[in-house]
Tab-separated table of C-alpha atoms in Angstrom:
chain	number	residue	atom	x	y	z
A	20	MET	CA	-3.455	8.657	-3.327
A	21	THR	CA	-5.216	11.741	-4.590
A	22	ARG	CA	-5.135	13.947	-7.605
A	23	SER	CA	-3.795	16.876	-5.583
A	24	ASP	CA	-0.978	15.548	-3.451
A	25	GLY	CA	1.959	15.258	-5.893
A	26	TYR	CA	2.136	11.523	-5.255
A	27	LEU	CA	5.748	10.387	-5.399
A	28	LEU	CA	5.085	6.892	-6.800
A	29	ASP	CA	2.921	7.638	-9.834
A	30	ASN	CA	1.089	4.556	-11.123
A	31	ARG	CA	1.638	5.705	-14.703
A	32	ARG	CA	5.402	5.215	-14.509
A	33	PRO	CA	6.730	1.989	-16.091
A	34	GLU	CA	8.307	0.926	-12.781
A	35	ALA	CA	4.874	0.908	-11.132
A	36	GLY	CA	3.987	-2.459	-12.661
A	37	GLU	CA	7.139	-3.980	-11.174
A	38	ARG	CA	6.268	-2.501	-7.795
A	39	PHE	CA	2.720	-3.903	-7.897
A	40	ASP	CA	4.077	-7.351	-8.796
A	41	ALA	CA	6.483	-7.160	-5.852
A	42	PHE	CA	3.718	-6.047	-3.486
A	43	ALA	CA	1.593	-8.974	-4.634
A	44	ALA	CA	4.402	-11.452	-3.993
A	45	LEU	CA	5.198	-9.938	-0.608
A	46	PHE	CA	1.785	-9.147	0.823
A	47	ASP	CA	-0.979	-11.071	-0.987
A	48	PRO	CA	-0.713	-14.152	1.254
A	49	THR	CA	-1.150	-11.980	4.364
A	50	THR	CA	-4.003	-10.006	2.815
A	51	PHE	CA	-5.825	-13.108	1.627
A	52	ARG	CA	-5.459	-14.756	5.036
A	53	HIS	CA	-7.084	-11.755	6.701
A	54	LEU	CA	-9.877	-11.539	4.138
A	55	ASP	CA	-10.625	-15.241	4.541
A	56	GLY	CA	-10.709	-14.705	8.286
A	57	LEU	CA	-13.384	-12.047	7.828
A	58	GLY	CA	-15.610	-14.673	6.200
A	59	ILE	CA	-15.769	-13.373	2.633
A	60	GLY	CA	-17.883	-15.552	0.401
A	61	ALA	CA	-20.316	-15.802	-2.496
A	62	GLY	CA	-22.613	-12.839	-2.985
A	63	TRP	CA	-20.572	-10.325	-0.991
A	64	ARG	CA	-20.436	-6.712	-2.146
A	65	CYS	CA	-16.867	-5.397	-1.782
A	66	TRP	CA	-14.918	-2.203	-2.392
A	67	GLU	CA	-11.183	-2.407	-3.089
A	68	ALA	CA	-10.135	1.224	-2.468
A	69	GLY	CA	-6.981	2.505	-4.133
A	70	ALA	CA	-6.657	-0.839	-5.862
A	71	GLY	CA	-3.559	-0.058	-7.936
A	72	GLY	CA	-2.878	-3.467	-9.471
A	73	PRO	CA	-5.199	-6.404	-10.189
A	74	SER	CA	-4.079	-9.164	-7.811
A	75	VAL	CA	-6.403	-8.488	-4.862
A	76	VAL	CA	-9.289	-7.528	-7.132
A	77	SER	CA	-9.003	-10.823	-9.034
A	78	TRP	CA	-8.925	-12.804	-5.797
A	79	LEU	CA	-11.990	-10.984	-4.455
A	80	ALA	CA	-13.867	-11.614	-7.707
A	81	LYS	CA	-13.323	-15.366	-7.416
A	82	LYS	CA	-14.496	-15.332	-3.807
A	83	VAL	CA	-17.728	-13.386	-4.353
A	84	GLY	CA	-18.611	-15.149	-7.598
A	85	PRO	CA	-21.225	-14.107	-10.155
A	86	THR	CA	-23.775	-13.150	-7.486
A	87	GLY	CA	-21.392	-10.713	-5.788
A	88	LYS	CA	-19.737	-7.449	-6.745
A	89	VAL	CA	-16.233	-6.010	-6.487
A	90	LEU	CA	-15.881	-2.263	-6.950
A	91	ALA	CA	-12.226	-1.458	-7.704
A	92	THR	CA	-11.320	2.238	-7.542
A	93	ASP	CA	-8.209	4.341	-7.969
A	94	ILE	CA	-7.219	7.714	-9.359
A	95	ASP	CA	-5.479	5.838	-12.176
A	96	THR	CA	-7.256	2.663	-13.255
A	97	SER	CA	-5.019	1.824	-16.213
A	98	ARG	CA	-3.616	-1.280	-14.492
A	99	LEU	CA	-7.092	-2.610	-13.711
A	100	ARG	CA	-8.348	-2.943	-17.287
A	101	SER	CA	-7.562	-6.655	-17.408
A	102	VAL	CA	-10.065	-7.379	-14.609
A	103	ALA	CA	-12.810	-4.927	-15.640
A	104	ARG	CA	-15.559	-7.495	-16.220
A	105	PRO	CA	-18.375	-8.871	-14.013
A	106	PRO	CA	-18.409	-9.162	-11.090
A	107	VAL	CA	-15.751	-6.402	-11.122
A	108	GLU	CA	-16.600	-2.761	-11.772
A	109	VAL	CA	-13.633	-0.407	-12.193
A	110	ARG	CA	-14.165	3.259	-11.410
A	111	VAL	CA	-11.950	6.345	-11.154
A	112	HIS	CA	-12.241	7.681	-7.603
A	113	ASP	CA	-10.194	9.965	-5.360
A	114	LEU	CA	-10.318	8.448	-1.884
A	115	GLY	CA	-9.264	11.675	-0.179
A	116	LEU	CA	-11.723	13.963	-1.948
A	117	ASP	CA	-14.698	12.080	-3.396
A	118	GLU	CA	-17.791	10.773	-1.662
A	119	PRO	CA	-18.033	6.995	-1.116
A	120	PRO	CA	-18.751	5.312	-4.473
A	121	ALA	CA	-21.248	2.871	-2.931
A	122	ASP	CA	-23.021	2.022	0.319
A	123	GLY	CA	-24.370	-1.017	2.110
A	124	LEU	CA	-21.173	-2.963	1.415
A	125	ASP	CA	-20.120	-6.161	3.139
A	126	LEU	CA	-16.397	-5.441	2.907
A	127	VAL	CA	-14.067	-2.512	2.289
A	128	HIS	CA	-10.321	-3.075	1.925
A	129	ALA	CA	-7.379	-0.756	1.273
A	130	ARG	CA	-3.714	-1.760	1.222
A	131	LEU	CA	-0.736	0.619	1.308
A	132	VAL	CA	-2.988	3.540	0.406
A	133	LEU	CA	-3.939	5.747	3.359
A	134	VAL	CA	-0.348	6.456	4.389
A	135	HIS	CA	-0.101	8.535	1.176
A	136	VAL	CA	-3.479	10.307	1.365
A	137	PRO	CA	-3.263	13.856	2.779
A	138	ASP	CA	-6.800	13.776	4.218
A	139	ARG	CA	-6.554	10.310	5.731
A	140	GLU	CA	-9.292	11.064	8.255
A	141	ARG	CA	-11.813	11.848	5.523
A	142	ALA	CA	-10.779	8.777	3.549
A	143	LEU	CA	-11.286	6.497	6.542
A	144	ARG	CA	-14.699	8.030	7.262
A	145	SER	CA	-15.623	7.431	3.624
A	146	MET	CA	-14.770	3.749	3.850
A	147	VAL	CA	-16.673	3.259	7.105
A	148	ALA	CA	-19.693	5.095	5.668
A	149	ALA	CA	-19.775	2.678	2.736
A	150	LEU	CA	-20.265	-0.346	4.997
A	151	ARG	CA	-23.569	-1.879	6.013
A	152	PRO	CA	-24.118	-2.517	9.738
A	153	GLY	CA	-21.954	-5.533	10.516
A	154	GLY	CA	-19.814	-4.953	7.418
A	155	ARG	CA	-16.076	-5.574	7.665
A	156	LEU	CA	-13.240	-3.092	7.152
A	157	LEU	CA	-9.640	-4.212	6.600
A	158	ILE	CA	-6.963	-1.515	6.367
A	159	GLU	CA	-3.352	-2.512	5.726
A	160	ASP	CA	-0.679	0.142	5.744
A	161	ALA	CA	3.021	0.604	6.181
A	162	ASP	CA	4.814	2.040	9.198
A	163	PRO	CA	8.238	3.121	7.865
A	164	ALA	CA	9.102	4.881	11.122
A	165	LEU	CA	8.676	1.630	13.048
A	166	GLN	CA	11.452	0.027	10.980
A	167	PRO	CA	13.241	2.697	8.905
A	168	LEU	CA	16.110	0.656	7.465
A	169	LEU	CA	16.467	-1.083	4.136
A	170	CYS	CA	19.293	-3.202	5.607
A	171	PRO	CA	18.641	-3.871	9.309
A	172	ASP	CA	21.987	-5.730	9.381
A	173	GLU	CA	24.117	-2.700	8.525
A	174	HIS	CA	27.511	-4.401	8.453
A	175	GLY	CA	29.298	-2.825	5.478
A	176	PRO	CA	29.481	0.139	3.081
A	177	GLU	CA	26.858	-1.322	0.734
A	178	GLN	CA	24.361	-1.545	3.570
A	179	ARG	CA	25.205	1.931	4.833
A	180	LEU	CA	24.606	3.394	1.372
A	181	ALA	CA	21.341	1.480	1.094
A	182	ASN	CA	20.114	2.830	4.417
A	183	ARG	CA	21.085	6.385	3.502
A	184	LEU	CA	19.087	6.160	0.287
A	185	ARG	CA	16.157	4.667	2.195
A	186	HIS	CA	16.343	7.656	4.543
A	187	GLY	CA	16.175	9.925	1.487
A	188	PHE	CA	13.134	8.041	0.189
A	189	ARG	CA	11.387	8.484	3.536
A	190	GLN	CA	12.180	12.192	3.489
A	191	LEU	CA	10.638	12.559	0.035
A	192	LEU	CA	7.505	10.758	1.237
A	193	ALA	CA	7.229	12.939	4.344
A	194	ASP	CA	7.696	16.102	2.286
A	195	ARG	CA	4.628	15.047	0.269
A	196	GLY	CA	2.465	14.530	3.314
A	197	ALA	CA	2.904	10.810	3.988
A	198	ASP	CA	2.462	9.784	7.628
A	199	LEU	CA	5.426	7.487	8.230
A	200	SER	CA	4.033	6.212	11.533
A	201	TYR	CA	0.479	5.664	10.308
A	202	GLY	CA	0.369	1.879	10.478
A	203	ARG	CA	0.652	1.676	14.256
A	204	LYS	CA	-2.313	4.063	14.654
A	205	LEU	CA	-4.771	1.905	12.759
A	206	PRO	CA	-6.290	-0.070	15.667
A	207	ARG	CA	-7.068	3.130	17.585
A	208	LEU	CA	-8.371	4.897	14.484
A	209	LEU	CA	-10.703	2.018	13.637
A	210	ARG	CA	-12.129	2.050	17.181
A	211	GLU	CA	-12.534	5.832	17.062
A	212	ALA	CA	-14.397	5.407	13.767
A	213	GLY	CA	-16.958	3.279	15.583
A	214	LEU	CA	-15.800	-0.186	14.581
A	215	VAL	CA	-16.059	-3.089	17.009
A	216	ARG	CA	-14.081	-6.321	17.409
A	217	VAL	CA	-10.957	-4.490	16.253
A	218	GLU	CA	-7.805	-6.576	15.907
A	219	ALA	CA	-4.435	-6.038	14.225
A	220	ASP	CA	-1.142	-7.701	13.415
A	221	ALA	CA	2.031	-6.925	11.468
A	222	TYR	CA	4.028	-8.578	8.704
A	223	PHE	CA	7.690	-7.704	8.238
A	224	PRO	CA	9.501	-9.204	5.224
A	225	LEU	CA	13.211	-9.293	5.970
A	226	THR	CA	14.679	-10.670	2.745
A	227	SER	CA	13.288	-12.191	-0.445
A	228	PRO	CA	13.514	-11.816	-4.224
A	229	ALA	CA	10.398	-9.632	-4.055
A	230	CYS	CA	12.119	-7.273	-1.594
A	231	THR	CA	14.979	-6.953	-4.078
A	232	ALA	CA	12.636	-6.340	-7.014
A	233	LEU	CA	10.682	-3.748	-5.042
A	234	GLU	CA	13.795	-1.826	-4.061
A	235	SER	CA	15.176	-1.772	-7.595
A	236	ALA	CA	11.908	-0.546	-9.103
A	237	THR	CA	11.356	2.043	-6.388
A	238	VAL	CA	14.834	3.581	-6.617
A	239	ARG	CA	14.680	3.707	-10.400
A	240	GLN	CA	11.310	5.445	-10.165
A	241	ILE	CA	12.413	8.112	-7.670
A	242	ARG	CA	16.042	8.596	-8.704
A	243	ASP	CA	15.410	11.995	-10.314
A	244	GLU	CA	13.686	13.217	-7.153
A	245	LEU	CA	16.527	11.954	-4.957
A	246	VAL	CA	19.106	13.764	-7.087
A	247	LYS	CA	17.030	16.935	-7.390
A	248	ALA	CA	16.626	17.116	-3.604
A	249	GLY	CA	20.368	16.612	-3.039
A	250	LEU	CA	19.745	13.349	-1.212
A	251	ALA	CA	21.960	11.252	-3.504
A	252	THR	CA	24.113	11.530	-6.607
A	253	ASP	CA	23.573	9.621	-9.820
A	254	GLU	CA	26.805	7.744	-9.109
A	255	GLU	CA	25.582	6.665	-5.676
A	256	ILE	CA	22.285	5.499	-7.111
A	257	ASP	CA	24.006	3.528	-9.838
A	258	GLN	CA	26.248	1.897	-7.239
A	259	HIS	CA	23.275	1.047	-5.034
A	260	LEU	CA	21.328	-0.465	-7.930
A	261	ALA	CA	24.362	-2.596	-8.804
A	262	ASN	CA	24.638	-3.698	-5.169
A	263	VAL	CA	20.950	-4.618	-5.149
A	264	ALA	CA	21.270	-6.537	-8.423
A	265	SER	CA	24.173	-8.570	-7.020
A	266	GLY	CA	21.796	-10.296	-4.604
A	267	SER	CA	24.326	-10.066	-1.783
A	268	MET	CA	22.293	-7.879	0.576
A	269	ASP	CA	19.390	-8.708	2.867
A	270	LEU	CA	16.777	-6.077	2.019
A	271	ALA	CA	13.733	-5.431	4.182
A	272	THR	CA	10.499	-3.489	3.792
A	273	ALA	CA	8.639	-1.392	6.308
A	274	PRO	CA	6.267	-3.492	8.417
A	275	MET	CA	2.745	-3.731	7.034
A	276	ILE	CA	0.183	-3.315	9.803
A	277	SER	CA	-3.178	-4.973	9.146
A	278	ALA	CA	-6.148	-3.810	11.240
A	279	TRP	CA	-9.723	-4.978	10.913
A	280	GLY	CA	-13.098	-4.611	12.579
A	281	ARG	CA	-16.859	-4.523	12.055
A	282	LYS	CA	-19.246	-1.633	11.735
A	283	GLY	CA	-21.565	-1.528	14.711
């Protein structure tokens, strides 16, 4: 997310808090499992890039303790104020444009960020440059093209409408420079960046209350853009939101690909 890319899902919108809560419910267990696997512990110096909300930052702070440091950056840090106390430092930073905010770090992590950054290559180089030799990088990003449907079980008109609106959402993202097949590229990109011991896996939520909450918040946030682009009418969006609220549909997210490695 950068200051210059016309980011579709602005963190300053009221729906953003609902989206961050849904992301935490959906993806925090996977993220924390990977971070634990990388050996994070007391005294580590970490950078949470494009932090957005506070859930991962708070978890990192507990892990590194008073002898460690967590640098949490984003272009909009308004949702990080509650955690802006030692060992956490909150800083405004544009991942696609600015130089790395620190160096010699033990860990750098970014979740659901790079897919939206126009200069993803520069951003990835920045994160690798911030690591000490042997430092760990964990990048987690979506791959909407790998699973493009909101309702993989498209068995009725409600599901067909949902999938059409999801297609519109993906089109809006692509028009703003998002790489909808970025997640699958991460293992190769980490190796090309010089990392070693690269591994990856994927997590694909198929249905849950958090999936429902995420869809409702997202559609409400982008409804004006969908209508303006001729991708949906207000009536169709209202119908879809009512269908979502009924709890009768199995709603999925794009798979989140997690890739990790060490700086040589």
